Amino acid sequence: MSQLEPLIADLALILICAGIMTLLFKSLKQPIVLGYIVAGFLASPNMPYMPSVTDMHGIHVWSEIGVIFLLFALGLEFSFKKILKMGAAPIIAALSIILCMMYVGACTGELFGWSQMDCIYLGGMLAMSSTTIIFKAFDDMGLRQQRFAGLVLSVLIIEDILAIVLMVMLSTLAVSKEFEGSQMINSILQLGLYLVLWFTVGLYFIPLILRKLKSLMNDETLLIIALALCFGMVVAASEAGFSAAFGAFVMGSILAETVEAEQIEHLVAPVKNLFGAIFFVSVGMMVDMNLIIEYIVPIVSIIAAVMLGQTILSTCGFLLSGQSLKTSMQCSFSLTQIGEFAFILATLGTSLGVTSDFLYPIVVAVSVFTTFTTPYMIRLAEPAYNALSRILPAKLIAKLERNTDEEEEKVPDELQKIWNSNFKRFVFNMLINSVLCVAIMAIMLYYGEPLIANMLPAQWVHPVTALITLIICAPFLWMLMKAGGDTPEVNRLWNSGPHWRIRLTAYGVLRIIITAIFVSYIVDYAMPWSSWLGAFALVAILAVIFNSSILEKHGNKMTRNFSDNLSARERMKEAE
């Protein structure tokens, strides 16, 4: 009789426990995630008198794959365009909430004398509310169409992307073992650079590839290609020094802008559910009742910190973003729980070996309790507002209810609308093309130059490297300097008076200066600036780029293709 591999037997036990618990929690109308955690506790070595898993390393690997699929699926539901359309209110509220709750979590940890790393990670865990649980609560309570519910979901989207940034920062902090502001700023800048680069390149090429292969793809091949892209980006992110989860999220957000996004999301869902279940079951395996009993006081304190911190500090954050007192309280009372990202951050701290063993079960216990209380806290918001209205002075209540965001705002005139629209386009153009130029220069410096050095004499290496870099960068330099500068809308602004001409001129000069900086760096690499020839070459190259019809043709084509890819999904929905 053949011997069954331990991992297969462990998987059977996990799925049996998960299946029973999900049915039980579904019948109790409780979140299935909690069922997975209870199943993990029952199947763990910490639970006596029950069968338990034996290959914890194998389960850990599978749970890491589960994190990848969870973040990939989150990326598929995410859209950078949604962020841009939300306005400033959700962004201000999300930033305020995260900063305040991180401080509350860190201070709570310090009260119990925990290490600096434990306090920092606890702050990160308490800062992120549960998108899944809040979404389900709103759905079950019929509140999805309420204005405050839309605002909460917008804030949760911002929190999700900021959670990815937080993961990268905490990973960097774990490696360096100390908090250095300059290192953190450098990490955030690198994160922004890679995010813009991958998103731009991916959104330009991936929809093109999918269109070319459309006749060859069915559900099976599309699933394989999507997962191949996902894990390819996971490897690329890991090689660049970021977490695997970050790479999965980036690829998901790229595919979210394609016309195949909904089909990919549908195909990936069963795989995500399987590995996601294994991840949450593995979370439950970390629960040790002895530790929970030992740390019952910190658990109760953290629960109080989450619920009071979110209800009070989040209300202030929403008020700061321009919401009325009632809307702010409805939003803040909806956020009084921690969820999926807390588990992911706890897993990150454990895998990096920078957090204590007791932190994981404590966070799980806090999450379970706050999840159960979420619907009751949402219902409590309006009675709490009514009670507060009777306590606070009437003048203060009236002032807090007068809200610029909820009142009808002054509509800008038509020219201001044109300027606002073009200014966003100008900033987007400068950001994208600047990042692409930086990426091309870095690739040529670290990979291109060594290859050229093996083929040419030493005196030719720098000039040839610079020339190739300039040729590759030329279309992006043209777009940086000139793209979008000659449109009917811009011409109308130019002809509408000196006020608009000054703005457009300032922007045009800024574009030329930024382009000149890139070109001067390339020229200086090829020949020293002490030579008058270098200055002449800079002016000549700028003139050629500015007046080149070939670069204009290629630049306009690339811009048009990128814009078409970015709006393809919206056009498809409009056509339906």
Coordinates of C-alpha atoms in Angstrom, one line a residue:
M1 CA 0.0 0.0 0.0
S2 CA 1.4 3.4 -1.0
Q3 CA 2.3 6.0 1.6
L4 CA 0.3 9.2 1.4
E5 CA 2.3 12.4 1.4
P6 CA 1.8 14.4 4.7
L7 CA 1.0 17.5 2.7
I8 CA -1.9 15.8 1.0
A9 CA -3.3 14.5 4.2
D10 CA -2.9 17.9 5.8
L11 CA -4.8 19.5 2.8
A12 CA -7.6 16.9 3.3
L13 CA -7.8 17.8 7.0
I14 CA -7.8 21.6 6.3
L15 CA -10.5 21.4 3.6
I16 CA -12.7 19.2 5.7
C17 CA -12.5 21.5 8.7
A18 CA -12.9 24.6 6.5
G19 CA -15.9 23.1 4.7
I20 CA -17.7 22.2 8.0
M21 CA -16.9 25.6 9.6
T22 CA -18.0 27.6 6.5
L23 CA -21.4 25.9 6.4
L24 CA -21.8 26.5 10.2
F25 CA -20.8 30.2 10.0
K26 CA -23.0 30.7 6.9
S27 CA -26.0 29.3 8.7
L28 CA -25.2 31.7 11.6
K29 CA -24.9 34.6 9.1
Q30 CA -21.4 35.3 10.2
P31 CA -18.4 36.1 7.9
I32 CA -16.9 33.0 6.3
V33 CA -13.4 34.3 7.1
L34 CA -14.0 33.7 10.8
G35 CA -15.0 30.1 9.9
Y36 CA -11.7 29.6 8.2
I37 CA -9.8 30.9 11.3
V38 CA -11.8 28.6 13.6
A39 CA -11.1 25.7 11.2
G40 CA -7.4 26.5 11.4
F41 CA -7.5 26.5 15.2
L42 CA -9.2 23.1 15.2
A43 CA -6.7 21.6 12.8
S44 CA -3.6 23.1 14.5
P45 CA -1.1 21.3 16.8
N46 CA -2.4 23.7 19.5
M47 CA -5.7 21.9 19.7
P48 CA -5.5 18.6 21.7
Y49 CA -7.8 15.6 21.1
M50 CA -8.2 16.5 17.4
P51 CA -6.3 15.5 14.3
S52 CA -3.7 18.1 13.4
V53 CA -1.5 19.0 10.5
T54 CA 2.1 17.7 10.4
D55 CA 3.8 19.6 7.6
M56 CA 3.6 23.2 8.8
H57 CA 6.3 24.3 6.3
G58 CA 4.2 23.1 3.4
I59 CA 1.1 24.9 4.8
H60 CA 3.2 28.0 5.2
V61 CA 4.2 27.9 1.5
W62 CA 0.6 27.4 0.4
S63 CA -0.5 30.3 2.6
E64 CA 2.1 32.6 0.9
I65 CA 0.5 31.6 -2.4
G66 CA -2.8 32.4 -0.9
V67 CA -1.6 36.0 -0.1
I68 CA -0.4 36.3 -3.7
F69 CA -3.9 35.4 -5.0
L70 CA -5.7 37.6 -2.5
L71 CA -3.6 40.6 -3.5
F72 CA -4.0 39.7 -7.2
A73 CA -7.7 39.6 -6.9
L74 CA -7.7 42.9 -4.9
G75 CA -5.8 44.5 -7.8
L76 CA -8.3 43.2 -10.3
E77 CA -11.0 45.1 -8.4
F78 CA -8.9 48.2 -8.1
S79 CA -8.6 51.0 -10.5
F80 CA -6.2 54.0 -10.4
K81 CA -8.8 56.0 -12.4
K82 CA -11.3 55.5 -9.6
I83 CA -8.7 57.1 -7.2
L84 CA -8.4 60.1 -9.5
K85 CA -12.2 60.5 -9.7
M86 CA -12.8 60.3 -6.0
G87 CA -11.5 63.7 -5.2
A88 CA -9.6 64.8 -2.2
A89 CA -12.1 63.9 0.6
P90 CA -11.5 60.1 0.7
I91 CA -7.7 60.6 0.4
I92 CA -7.6 63.1 3.3
A93 CA -9.8 60.9 5.5
A94 CA -7.8 57.7 4.7
L95 CA -4.4 59.4 5.5
S96 CA -5.8 60.9 8.7
I97 CA -7.2 57.6 9.9
I98 CA -4.1 55.5 9.1
L99 CA -1.7 58.0 10.7
C100 CA -3.9 58.3 13.9
M101 CA -4.5 54.6 14.2
M102 CA -0.9 53.7 13.7
Y103 CA 0.0 56.1 16.5
V104 CA -2.7 54.6 18.7
G105 CA -1.5 51.1 18.1
A106 CA 2.2 52.0 18.7
C107 CA 1.3 53.8 22.0
T108 CA -0.8 50.8 23.1
G109 CA 2.1 48.4 22.5
E110 CA 4.5 50.7 24.4
L111 CA 2.1 50.7 27.4
F112 CA 2.8 47.0 27.8
G113 CA 6.5 47.4 27.3
W114 CA 6.7 45.6 23.9
S115 CA 9.6 46.0 21.5
Q116 CA 9.7 48.8 19.0
M117 CA 9.1 46.5 16.1
D118 CA 6.1 44.9 17.8
C119 CA 4.7 48.4 18.4
I120 CA 5.2 49.6 14.8
Y121 CA 3.7 46.4 13.3
L122 CA 0.8 46.6 15.8
G123 CA 0.1 50.2 14.7
G124 CA 0.1 49.0 11.0
M125 CA -2.3 46.2 11.8
L126 CA -4.7 48.5 13.6
A127 CA -4.7 51.1 10.8
M128 CA -6.4 48.9 8.2
S129 CA -10.1 48.1 8.4
S130 CA -11.5 45.1 6.7
T131 CA -12.9 45.7 3.2
T132 CA -14.4 42.2 3.0
I133 CA -16.3 42.4 6.3
I134 CA -17.5 46.0 5.8
F135 CA -18.7 45.3 2.2
K136 CA -20.6 42.2 3.4
A137 CA -22.1 44.1 6.4
F138 CA -23.4 46.9 4.1
D139 CA -24.8 44.3 1.7
D140 CA -26.6 42.4 4.4
M141 CA -28.0 45.6 6.0
G142 CA -29.1 47.1 2.7
L143 CA -26.8 50.2 3.1
R144 CA -24.8 49.9 -0.1
Q145 CA -26.6 52.8 -1.8
Q146 CA -26.2 55.2 1.2
R147 CA -23.9 58.1 0.7
F148 CA -21.8 57.3 3.7
A149 CA -21.4 53.7 2.5
G150 CA -20.0 54.9 -0.8
L151 CA -17.5 57.2 1.1
V152 CA -16.4 54.3 3.4
L153 CA -15.8 52.1 0.4
S154 CA -13.8 54.8 -1.3
V155 CA -11.7 55.2 1.9
L156 CA -11.2 51.4 2.0
I157 CA -9.8 51.5 -1.6
I158 CA -7.3 54.2 -0.5
E159 CA -6.4 52.2 2.6
D160 CA -5.8 49.1 0.4
I161 CA -3.2 50.9 -1.8
L162 CA -1.7 52.6 1.3
A163 CA -1.5 49.2 2.9
I164 CA 0.7 48.0 0.0
V165 CA 3.0 51.0 0.6
L166 CA 3.0 50.2 4.3
M167 CA 4.0 46.6 3.6
V168 CA 7.0 47.8 1.6
M169 CA 8.0 50.3 4.3
L170 CA 7.8 47.7 7.1
S171 CA 9.8 45.2 5.0
T172 CA 12.5 47.8 4.6
L173 CA 12.4 48.6 8.3
A174 CA 12.6 44.9 9.2
V175 CA 15.8 44.6 7.0
S176 CA 17.5 47.7 8.3
K177 CA 16.4 47.1 11.9
E178 CA 16.2 50.8 12.6
F179 CA 14.1 53.7 11.6
E180 CA 15.8 56.1 9.2
G181 CA 13.8 58.9 7.6
S182 CA 16.0 59.2 4.6
Q183 CA 15.9 55.4 4.0
M184 CA 12.1 55.4 4.2
I185 CA 11.8 58.3 1.8
N186 CA 14.1 56.5 -0.6
S187 CA 12.0 53.4 -0.3
I188 CA 8.8 55.3 -1.0
L189 CA 10.4 57.0 -4.0
Q190 CA 11.6 53.7 -5.4
L191 CA 8.1 52.3 -4.8
G192 CA 6.5 55.2 -6.7
L193 CA 9.1 54.8 -9.5
Y194 CA 8.5 51.1 -10.0
L195 CA 4.7 51.5 -9.6
V196 CA 4.5 54.1 -12.4
L197 CA 7.0 52.3 -14.6
W198 CA 5.3 48.8 -14.3
F199 CA 1.8 50.3 -14.7
T200 CA 2.8 52.4 -17.8
V201 CA 4.7 49.6 -19.6
G202 CA 2.2 46.9 -18.6
L203 CA -0.8 49.0 -19.7
Y204 CA 0.8 49.8 -23.0
F205 CA 1.9 46.2 -24.0
I206 CA -0.4 43.8 -22.2
P207 CA -3.7 44.9 -23.8
L208 CA -1.9 44.8 -27.1
I209 CA -0.7 41.3 -26.5
L210 CA -4.1 40.1 -25.4
R211 CA -5.8 41.6 -28.5
K212 CA -3.3 39.9 -30.8
L213 CA -3.9 36.5 -29.1
K214 CA -7.7 36.9 -28.6
S215 CA -8.5 34.4 -31.4
L216 CA -6.3 31.8 -29.7
M217 CA -7.6 32.2 -26.2
N218 CA -10.4 30.4 -24.4
D219 CA -11.1 30.4 -20.6
E220 CA -8.3 28.0 -19.9
T221 CA -5.6 29.8 -21.8
L222 CA -6.7 33.2 -20.5
L223 CA -6.5 31.9 -16.9
I224 CA -3.0 30.5 -17.5
I225 CA -1.8 33.7 -19.2
A226 CA -3.2 35.8 -16.4
L227 CA -1.6 33.7 -13.7
A228 CA 1.7 33.7 -15.7
L229 CA 1.7 37.5 -15.7
C230 CA 0.8 37.6 -12.0
F231 CA 3.7 35.3 -11.0
G232 CA 6.0 36.9 -13.5
M233 CA 5.4 40.3 -11.8
V234 CA 5.8 38.6 -8.4
V235 CA 9.3 37.5 -9.4
A236 CA 10.1 40.9 -10.8
A237 CA 9.0 42.6 -7.6
S238 CA 11.0 40.3 -5.5
E239 CA 14.1 40.9 -7.6
A240 CA 13.6 44.6 -7.2
G241 CA 13.5 44.2 -3.4
F242 CA 9.7 44.4 -2.9
S243 CA 7.3 41.9 -1.5
A244 CA 5.6 39.2 -3.6
A245 CA 2.2 40.5 -2.6
F246 CA 3.1 43.9 -4.0
G247 CA 3.9 42.4 -7.4
A248 CA 0.7 40.5 -7.5
F249 CA -1.3 43.6 -6.6
V250 CA 0.4 45.6 -9.4
M251 CA -0.3 43.0 -12.1
G252 CA -3.9 42.8 -10.9
S253 CA -4.3 46.6 -11.1
I254 CA -2.8 46.5 -14.7
L255 CA -5.2 43.8 -15.8
A256 CA -8.1 45.6 -14.1
E257 CA -7.9 48.3 -16.9
T258 CA -8.2 45.7 -19.7
V259 CA -11.4 44.6 -21.4
E260 CA -10.7 41.1 -20.2
A261 CA -10.7 42.2 -16.5
E262 CA -14.1 40.8 -15.5
Q263 CA -13.5 37.5 -17.3
I264 CA -10.1 37.1 -15.6
E265 CA -11.7 38.0 -12.2
H266 CA -14.3 35.4 -12.8
L267 CA -11.7 32.7 -13.8
V268 CA -9.3 33.5 -10.9
A269 CA -12.1 33.6 -8.2
P270 CA -12.2 29.7 -7.6
V271 CA -8.3 29.6 -7.4
K272 CA -8.3 32.6 -5.1
N273 CA -11.0 31.1 -2.9
L274 CA -9.0 27.9 -2.5
F275 CA -5.6 29.4 -1.7
G276 CA -7.2 32.2 0.2
A277 CA -9.0 29.7 2.4
I278 CA -5.7 27.9 3.1
F279 CA -4.2 31.3 4.1
F280 CA -6.9 32.1 6.6
V281 CA -6.8 28.6 7.9
S282 CA -3.1 29.0 8.5
V283 CA -3.9 32.2 10.4
G284 CA -6.1 30.2 12.7
M285 CA -3.3 27.7 13.2
M286 CA -1.3 30.4 14.9
V287 CA -3.9 30.9 17.6
D288 CA -2.7 29.5 20.9
M289 CA -5.4 29.6 23.7
N290 CA -2.7 29.6 26.4
L291 CA -1.2 32.8 24.9
I292 CA -4.6 34.4 24.5
I293 CA -5.4 33.7 28.2
E294 CA -1.9 35.0 29.2
Y295 CA -2.4 38.2 27.1
I296 CA -6.1 38.8 27.8
V297 CA -5.4 42.3 29.2
P298 CA -3.5 43.5 26.1
I299 CA -6.3 41.9 23.9
V300 CA -9.0 43.8 25.7
S301 CA -7.0 47.0 25.6
I302 CA -6.3 46.7 21.9
I303 CA -10.0 46.0 21.2
A304 CA -10.8 49.2 23.2
A305 CA -8.1 51.1 21.2
V306 CA -9.6 50.0 17.9
M307 CA -13.2 50.8 18.7
L308 CA -12.6 54.1 20.5
G309 CA -9.8 55.2 18.2
Q310 CA -11.9 54.6 15.1
T311 CA -15.1 56.1 16.4
I312 CA -13.3 59.3 17.8
L313 CA -10.2 59.8 15.6
S314 CA -11.8 58.6 12.4
T315 CA -14.8 61.0 13.0
C316 CA -12.2 63.8 13.2
G317 CA -10.6 62.6 10.0
F318 CA -13.8 62.6 8.1
L319 CA -14.7 66.0 9.5
L320 CA -11.3 67.2 8.3
S321 CA -12.0 65.9 4.8
G322 CA -15.2 68.1 4.7
Q323 CA -18.0 65.7 5.8
S324 CA -20.8 66.6 8.1
L325 CA -20.8 65.3 11.7
K326 CA -23.5 62.8 11.0
T327 CA -21.9 61.4 7.9
S328 CA -18.5 61.4 9.7
M329 CA -19.9 59.3 12.6
Q330 CA -21.7 56.9 10.3
C331 CA -18.4 56.4 8.4
S332 CA -16.2 56.0 11.5
F333 CA -18.5 53.6 13.3
S334 CA -18.4 51.4 10.2
L335 CA -14.6 51.1 10.4
T336 CA -14.3 49.6 13.9
Q337 CA -12.6 46.4 13.0
I338 CA -9.3 45.0 11.7
G339 CA -9.2 42.3 9.0
E340 CA -7.3 40.7 6.1
F341 CA -4.4 43.1 6.0
A342 CA -3.7 42.7 9.7
F343 CA -3.2 39.0 9.1
I344 CA -1.0 39.7 6.1
L345 CA 1.1 42.2 8.1
A346 CA 1.3 39.7 11.0
T347 CA 2.4 37.0 8.6
L348 CA 5.0 39.4 7.2
G349 CA 6.4 40.2 10.6
T350 CA 6.6 36.5 11.6
S351 CA 8.2 35.4 8.3
L352 CA 10.9 38.2 8.7
G353 CA 11.4 37.2 12.3
V354 CA 11.0 40.8 13.6
T355 CA 7.8 40.4 15.7
S356 CA 7.2 38.4 18.9
D357 CA 5.3 35.1 18.8
F358 CA 2.5 36.5 21.0
L359 CA 1.5 39.3 18.5
Y360 CA -0.1 37.0 15.9
P361 CA -2.7 35.3 18.2
I362 CA -3.5 38.6 19.9
V363 CA -4.3 40.2 16.5
V364 CA -6.4 37.3 15.5
A365 CA -8.4 37.5 18.7
V366 CA -8.9 41.2 18.3
S367 CA -10.0 40.7 14.7
V368 CA -12.5 38.0 15.6
F369 CA -14.2 40.1 18.3
T370 CA -14.3 43.3 16.2
T371 CA -15.7 41.4 13.2
F372 CA -18.6 40.1 15.3
T373 CA -19.4 43.7 16.6
T374 CA -19.2 45.4 13.1
P375 CA -23.0 45.3 12.3
Y376 CA -23.9 46.5 15.8
M377 CA -21.4 49.4 15.6
I378 CA -22.9 50.5 12.2
R379 CA -26.4 50.5 13.7
L380 CA -25.1 52.4 16.7
A381 CA -23.8 55.4 14.7
E382 CA -27.2 57.2 14.3
P383 CA -28.2 56.8 18.0
A384 CA -24.7 58.0 19.0
Y385 CA -25.1 61.0 16.7
N386 CA -28.5 61.9 18.2
A387 CA -27.1 61.6 21.8
L388 CA -24.1 63.8 20.9
S389 CA -26.4 66.4 19.3
R390 CA -28.3 66.7 22.6
I391 CA -25.0 67.2 24.5
L392 CA -23.0 69.6 22.3
P393 CA -24.0 73.2 21.9
A394 CA -26.5 73.9 19.1
K395 CA -24.1 76.4 17.4
L396 CA -21.3 73.9 17.2
I397 CA -23.6 71.2 15.8
A398 CA -24.9 73.6 13.2
K399 CA -21.3 74.6 12.2
L400 CA -20.3 70.9 11.9
E401 CA -23.3 70.2 9.8
R402 CA -22.5 73.0 7.3
N403 CA -20.2 71.2 5.0
T404 CA -18.5 72.4 1.9
D405 CA -18.2 68.9 0.5
E406 CA -21.9 68.1 0.8
E407 CA -23.2 71.5 -0.1
E408 CA -23.5 72.5 -3.7
E409 CA -20.1 73.8 -4.7
K410 CA -19.5 76.8 -6.9
V411 CA -19.3 75.7 -10.4
P412 CA -16.1 76.9 -12.1
D413 CA -16.4 78.7 -15.4
E414 CA -15.8 76.9 -18.7
L415 CA -12.2 78.2 -19.1
Q416 CA -11.3 77.1 -15.6
K417 CA -12.7 73.6 -16.4
I418 CA -10.6 73.5 -19.5
W419 CA -7.5 74.5 -17.6
N420 CA -8.2 72.0 -14.8
S421 CA -8.6 69.2 -17.3
N422 CA -5.4 70.1 -19.2
F423 CA -3.4 70.6 -16.0
K424 CA -4.2 67.1 -14.9
R425 CA -3.1 65.9 -18.3
F426 CA 0.1 67.9 -18.2
V427 CA 1.1 66.5 -14.8
F428 CA 0.3 63.0 -15.9
N429 CA 2.3 63.5 -19.1
M430 CA 5.4 64.8 -17.1
L431 CA 5.2 62.0 -14.5
I432 CA 4.9 59.1 -17.0
N433 CA 7.5 60.3 -19.4
S434 CA 10.0 61.3 -16.7
V435 CA 9.8 57.9 -15.1
L436 CA 10.2 56.2 -18.4
C437 CA 13.3 58.2 -19.2
V438 CA 14.8 57.5 -15.8
A439 CA 14.1 53.8 -16.3
I440 CA 15.7 53.7 -19.7
M441 CA 18.8 55.5 -18.4
A442 CA 19.1 53.1 -15.5
I443 CA 18.7 50.0 -17.7
M444 CA 21.3 51.3 -20.1
L445 CA 23.7 52.2 -17.3
Y446 CA 23.5 48.9 -15.4
Y447 CA 22.9 46.5 -18.3
G448 CA 23.6 48.2 -21.6
E449 CA 27.0 49.7 -20.9
P450 CA 28.6 46.4 -19.7
L451 CA 27.4 44.7 -22.9
I452 CA 28.7 47.6 -25.1
A453 CA 32.0 47.5 -23.2
N454 CA 32.6 43.9 -24.4
M455 CA 32.1 44.9 -28.0
L456 CA 33.9 48.3 -28.4
P457 CA 37.1 50.0 -27.4
A458 CA 37.0 51.9 -24.0
Q459 CA 37.0 55.3 -25.6
W460 CA 33.8 54.6 -27.5
V461 CA 31.8 53.0 -24.6
H462 CA 30.4 56.2 -23.1
P463 CA 29.5 58.0 -26.4
V464 CA 27.8 54.9 -27.9
T465 CA 25.9 54.2 -24.6
A466 CA 24.7 57.8 -24.5
L467 CA 23.7 57.7 -28.2
I468 CA 21.6 54.6 -27.8
T469 CA 20.0 55.9 -24.6
L470 CA 19.2 59.2 -26.4
I471 CA 17.6 57.3 -29.4
I472 CA 15.5 55.2 -27.1
C473 CA 14.4 58.1 -24.9
A474 CA 13.8 60.5 -27.9
P475 CA 10.0 59.7 -28.3
F476 CA 9.4 60.2 -24.6
L477 CA 11.5 63.4 -24.5
W478 CA 9.4 64.7 -27.3
M479 CA 6.2 63.9 -25.4
L480 CA 7.7 65.4 -22.3
M481 CA 8.5 68.6 -24.1
K482 CA 5.7 69.0 -26.6
A483 CA 2.8 66.5 -26.4
G484 CA -0.7 68.0 -25.9
G485 CA 0.6 71.5 -26.4
D486 CA -1.2 72.2 -29.6
T487 CA -4.8 71.2 -29.1
P488 CA -8.0 73.3 -29.7
E489 CA -8.6 73.6 -25.9
V490 CA -5.0 74.8 -25.3
N491 CA -5.3 77.3 -28.2
R492 CA -8.6 78.6 -26.8
L493 CA -6.9 79.2 -23.5
W494 CA -4.0 81.0 -25.2
N495 CA -6.4 83.3 -27.1
S496 CA -8.5 84.0 -23.9
G497 CA -6.2 86.6 -22.4
P498 CA -2.8 87.2 -20.7
H499 CA -3.9 85.4 -17.5
W500 CA -4.0 82.0 -19.3
R501 CA -1.0 82.8 -21.5
I502 CA 1.2 83.3 -18.5
R503 CA 0.1 79.9 -17.1
L504 CA 0.6 78.1 -20.4
T505 CA 4.0 79.8 -20.9
A506 CA 5.2 78.8 -17.4
Y507 CA 4.1 75.2 -18.1
G508 CA 5.9 75.2 -21.5
V509 CA 9.1 76.6 -19.9
L510 CA 8.9 73.9 -17.2
R511 CA 8.6 71.2 -19.8
I512 CA 11.7 72.4 -21.7
I513 CA 13.7 72.7 -18.5
I514 CA 12.8 69.1 -17.4
T515 CA 13.7 67.8 -20.9
A516 CA 16.9 69.8 -20.9
I517 CA 17.9 68.1 -17.6
F518 CA 17.5 64.7 -19.0
V519 CA 19.3 65.5 -22.3
S520 CA 22.1 67.3 -20.4
Y521 CA 22.7 64.2 -18.3
I522 CA 23.0 62.1 -21.4
V523 CA 25.3 64.6 -23.1
D524 CA 27.5 65.0 -20.1
Y525 CA 27.9 61.2 -19.9
A526 CA 29.1 61.2 -23.5
M527 CA 31.4 64.3 -23.3
P528 CA 32.5 66.5 -20.4
W529 CA 30.6 69.7 -19.7
S530 CA 33.9 71.6 -19.7
S531 CA 33.8 71.3 -23.4
W532 CA 31.9 73.9 -25.3
L533 CA 30.9 71.1 -27.6
G534 CA 28.7 69.7 -24.8
A535 CA 26.7 72.9 -24.5
F536 CA 26.3 73.1 -28.3
A537 CA 25.2 69.5 -28.4
L538 CA 22.5 70.1 -25.7
V539 CA 21.0 73.0 -27.7
A540 CA 21.1 71.1 -31.0
I541 CA 19.5 68.0 -29.6
L542 CA 16.7 70.0 -27.9
A543 CA 16.0 71.8 -31.2
V544 CA 16.0 68.5 -33.2
I545 CA 13.6 66.8 -30.7
F546 CA 11.3 69.8 -30.6
N547 CA 11.0 70.1 -34.4
S548 CA 11.2 66.3 -35.4
S549 CA 8.2 65.2 -37.4
I550 CA 9.2 61.6 -37.0
L551 CA 9.2 61.8 -33.2
E552 CA 5.9 63.7 -33.3
K553 CA 4.4 60.8 -35.3
H554 CA 5.7 58.1 -33.0
G555 CA 4.9 60.1 -29.9
N556 CA 1.3 60.8 -30.9
K557 CA 0.9 57.1 -31.9
M558 CA 2.2 55.9 -28.5
T559 CA 0.0 58.4 -26.6
R560 CA -3.0 57.4 -28.6
N561 CA -2.4 53.7 -28.0
F562 CA -1.9 54.2 -24.3
S563 CA -5.1 56.3 -24.0
D564 CA -7.1 53.8 -25.9
N565 CA -5.9 51.0 -23.7
L566 CA -6.6 53.0 -20.6
S567 CA -10.2 53.7 -21.7
A568 CA -10.9 50.5 -23.5
R569 CA -12.9 48.9 -20.6
E570 CA -15.1 52.0 -20.2
R571 CA -15.8 52.1 -24.0
M572 CA -16.8 48.5 -23.9
K573 CA -19.3 49.1 -21.1
E574 CA -20.8 52.1 -22.9
A575 CA -21.2 50.0 -26.0
E576 CA -23.1 47.4 -24.0

